[in-house]
Short mmCIF file of C-alpha atoms in Angstrom, two decimals:
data_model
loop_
_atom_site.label_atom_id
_atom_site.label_comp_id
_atom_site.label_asym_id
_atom_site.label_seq_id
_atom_site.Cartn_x
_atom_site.Cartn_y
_atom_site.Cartn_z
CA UNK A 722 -64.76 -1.88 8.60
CA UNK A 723 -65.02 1.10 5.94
CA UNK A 724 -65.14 1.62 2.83
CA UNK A 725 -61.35 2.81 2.86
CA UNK A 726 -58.47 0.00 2.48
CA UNK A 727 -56.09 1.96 3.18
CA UNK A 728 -55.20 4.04 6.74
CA UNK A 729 -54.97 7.51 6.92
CA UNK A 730 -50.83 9.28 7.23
CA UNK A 731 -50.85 10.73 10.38
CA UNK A 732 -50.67 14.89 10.04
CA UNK A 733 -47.46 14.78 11.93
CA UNK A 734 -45.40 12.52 9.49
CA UNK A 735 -47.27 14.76 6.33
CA UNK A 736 -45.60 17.72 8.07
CA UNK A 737 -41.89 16.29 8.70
CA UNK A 738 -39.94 16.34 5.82
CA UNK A 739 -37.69 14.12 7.44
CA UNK A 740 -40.46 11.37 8.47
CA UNK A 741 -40.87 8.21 6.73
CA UNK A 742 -42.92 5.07 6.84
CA UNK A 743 -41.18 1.66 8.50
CA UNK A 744 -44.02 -0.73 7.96
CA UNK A 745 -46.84 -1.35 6.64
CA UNK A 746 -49.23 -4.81 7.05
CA UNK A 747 -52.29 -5.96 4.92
CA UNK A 748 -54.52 -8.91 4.98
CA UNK A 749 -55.33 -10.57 1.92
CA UNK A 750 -55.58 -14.28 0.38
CA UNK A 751 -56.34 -14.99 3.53
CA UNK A 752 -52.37 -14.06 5.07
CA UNK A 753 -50.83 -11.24 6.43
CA UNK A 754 -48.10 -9.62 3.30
CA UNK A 755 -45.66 -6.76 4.97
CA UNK A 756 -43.77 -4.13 3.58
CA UNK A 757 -41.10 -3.02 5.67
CA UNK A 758 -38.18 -0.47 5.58
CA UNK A 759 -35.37 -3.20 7.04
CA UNK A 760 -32.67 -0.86 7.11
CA UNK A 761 -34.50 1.41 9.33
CA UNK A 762 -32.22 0.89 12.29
CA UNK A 763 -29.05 -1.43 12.56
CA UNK A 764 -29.94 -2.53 16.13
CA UNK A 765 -32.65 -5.32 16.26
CA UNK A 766 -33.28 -3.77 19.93
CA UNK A 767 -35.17 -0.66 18.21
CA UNK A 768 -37.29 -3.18 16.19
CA UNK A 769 -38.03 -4.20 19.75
CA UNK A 770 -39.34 -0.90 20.92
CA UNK A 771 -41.41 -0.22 18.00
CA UNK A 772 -43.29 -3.30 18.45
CA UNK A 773 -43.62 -2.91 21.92
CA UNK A 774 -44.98 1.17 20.95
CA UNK A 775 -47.67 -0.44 18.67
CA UNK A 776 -48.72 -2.76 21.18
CA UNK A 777 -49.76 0.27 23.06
CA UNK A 778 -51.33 1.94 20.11
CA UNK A 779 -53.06 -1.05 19.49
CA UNK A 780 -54.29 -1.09 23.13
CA UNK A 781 -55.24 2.22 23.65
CA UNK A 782 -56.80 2.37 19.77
CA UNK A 783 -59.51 -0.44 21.75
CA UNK A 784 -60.16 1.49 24.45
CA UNK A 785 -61.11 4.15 22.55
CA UNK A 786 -63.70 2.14 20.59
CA UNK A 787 -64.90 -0.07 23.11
CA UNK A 788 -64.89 2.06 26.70
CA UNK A 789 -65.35 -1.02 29.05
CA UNK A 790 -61.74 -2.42 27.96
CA UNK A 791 -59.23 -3.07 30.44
CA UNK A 792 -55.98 -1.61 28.86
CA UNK A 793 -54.16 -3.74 30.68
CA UNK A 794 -55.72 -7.13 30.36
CA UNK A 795 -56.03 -5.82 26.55
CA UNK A 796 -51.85 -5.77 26.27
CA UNK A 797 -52.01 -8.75 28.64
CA UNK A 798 -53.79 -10.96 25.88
CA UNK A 799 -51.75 -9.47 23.28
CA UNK A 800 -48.46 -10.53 24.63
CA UNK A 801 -50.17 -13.92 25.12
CA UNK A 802 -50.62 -13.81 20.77
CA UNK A 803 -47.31 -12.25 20.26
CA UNK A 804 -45.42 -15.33 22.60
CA UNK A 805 -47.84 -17.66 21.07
CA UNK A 806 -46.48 -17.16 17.57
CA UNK A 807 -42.81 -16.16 18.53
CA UNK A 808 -42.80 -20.03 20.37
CA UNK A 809 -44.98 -22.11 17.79
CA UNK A 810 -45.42 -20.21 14.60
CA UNK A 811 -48.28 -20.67 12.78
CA UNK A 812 -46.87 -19.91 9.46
CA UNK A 813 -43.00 -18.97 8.38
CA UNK A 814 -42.05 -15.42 6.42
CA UNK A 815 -40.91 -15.64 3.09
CA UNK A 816 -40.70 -12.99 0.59
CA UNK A 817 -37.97 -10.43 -1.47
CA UNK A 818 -35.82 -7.62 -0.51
CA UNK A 819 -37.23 -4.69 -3.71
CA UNK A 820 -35.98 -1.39 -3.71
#
């Protein structure tokens, strides 16, 4: 990992005047802390599609670093995690709605 904590904005959402960011996730004290925009979208089923979007990302980000990945198998093992967690959760979310 860099030197750099945090990731770059992508040029496209510098450019948009009308873009903004819906999440954001960071390790540290040894958990996962989120930021997100909850109002975003009334319907839980575009939640959906964004996660399922950055399981892609997240796939094809791999390939791109490590050539001999199977995209495939990659998202495979990743929906494994994701029904892992959704089923028996290893811990619970807690935190504050701040404005």
């Amino acid at each position: 990992m860099g030197a750099e904590k945090t990731l770059a904005i992508p040029e496209q959402a510098q450019r948009d005047k009308a873009s903004f960011e819906v999440l954001r996730v960071w390790i540290a004290e040894q958990g996962q802390h989120v930021s997100i925009r909850s109002g975003a979208w009334e319907d839980p089923f575009a939640w959906g599609i964004v996660l399922a979007d950055l399981a892609r990302h997240i796939a094809l980000a791999h390939q791109l670093q490590n050539k001999d990945t199977n995209p495939e198998a990659f998202l495979n093992r990743l929906l494994e995690g994701f029904e892992a967690e959704i089923e028996n959760p290893t811990d619970e979310p807690e935190g504050e709605v701040t404005q």
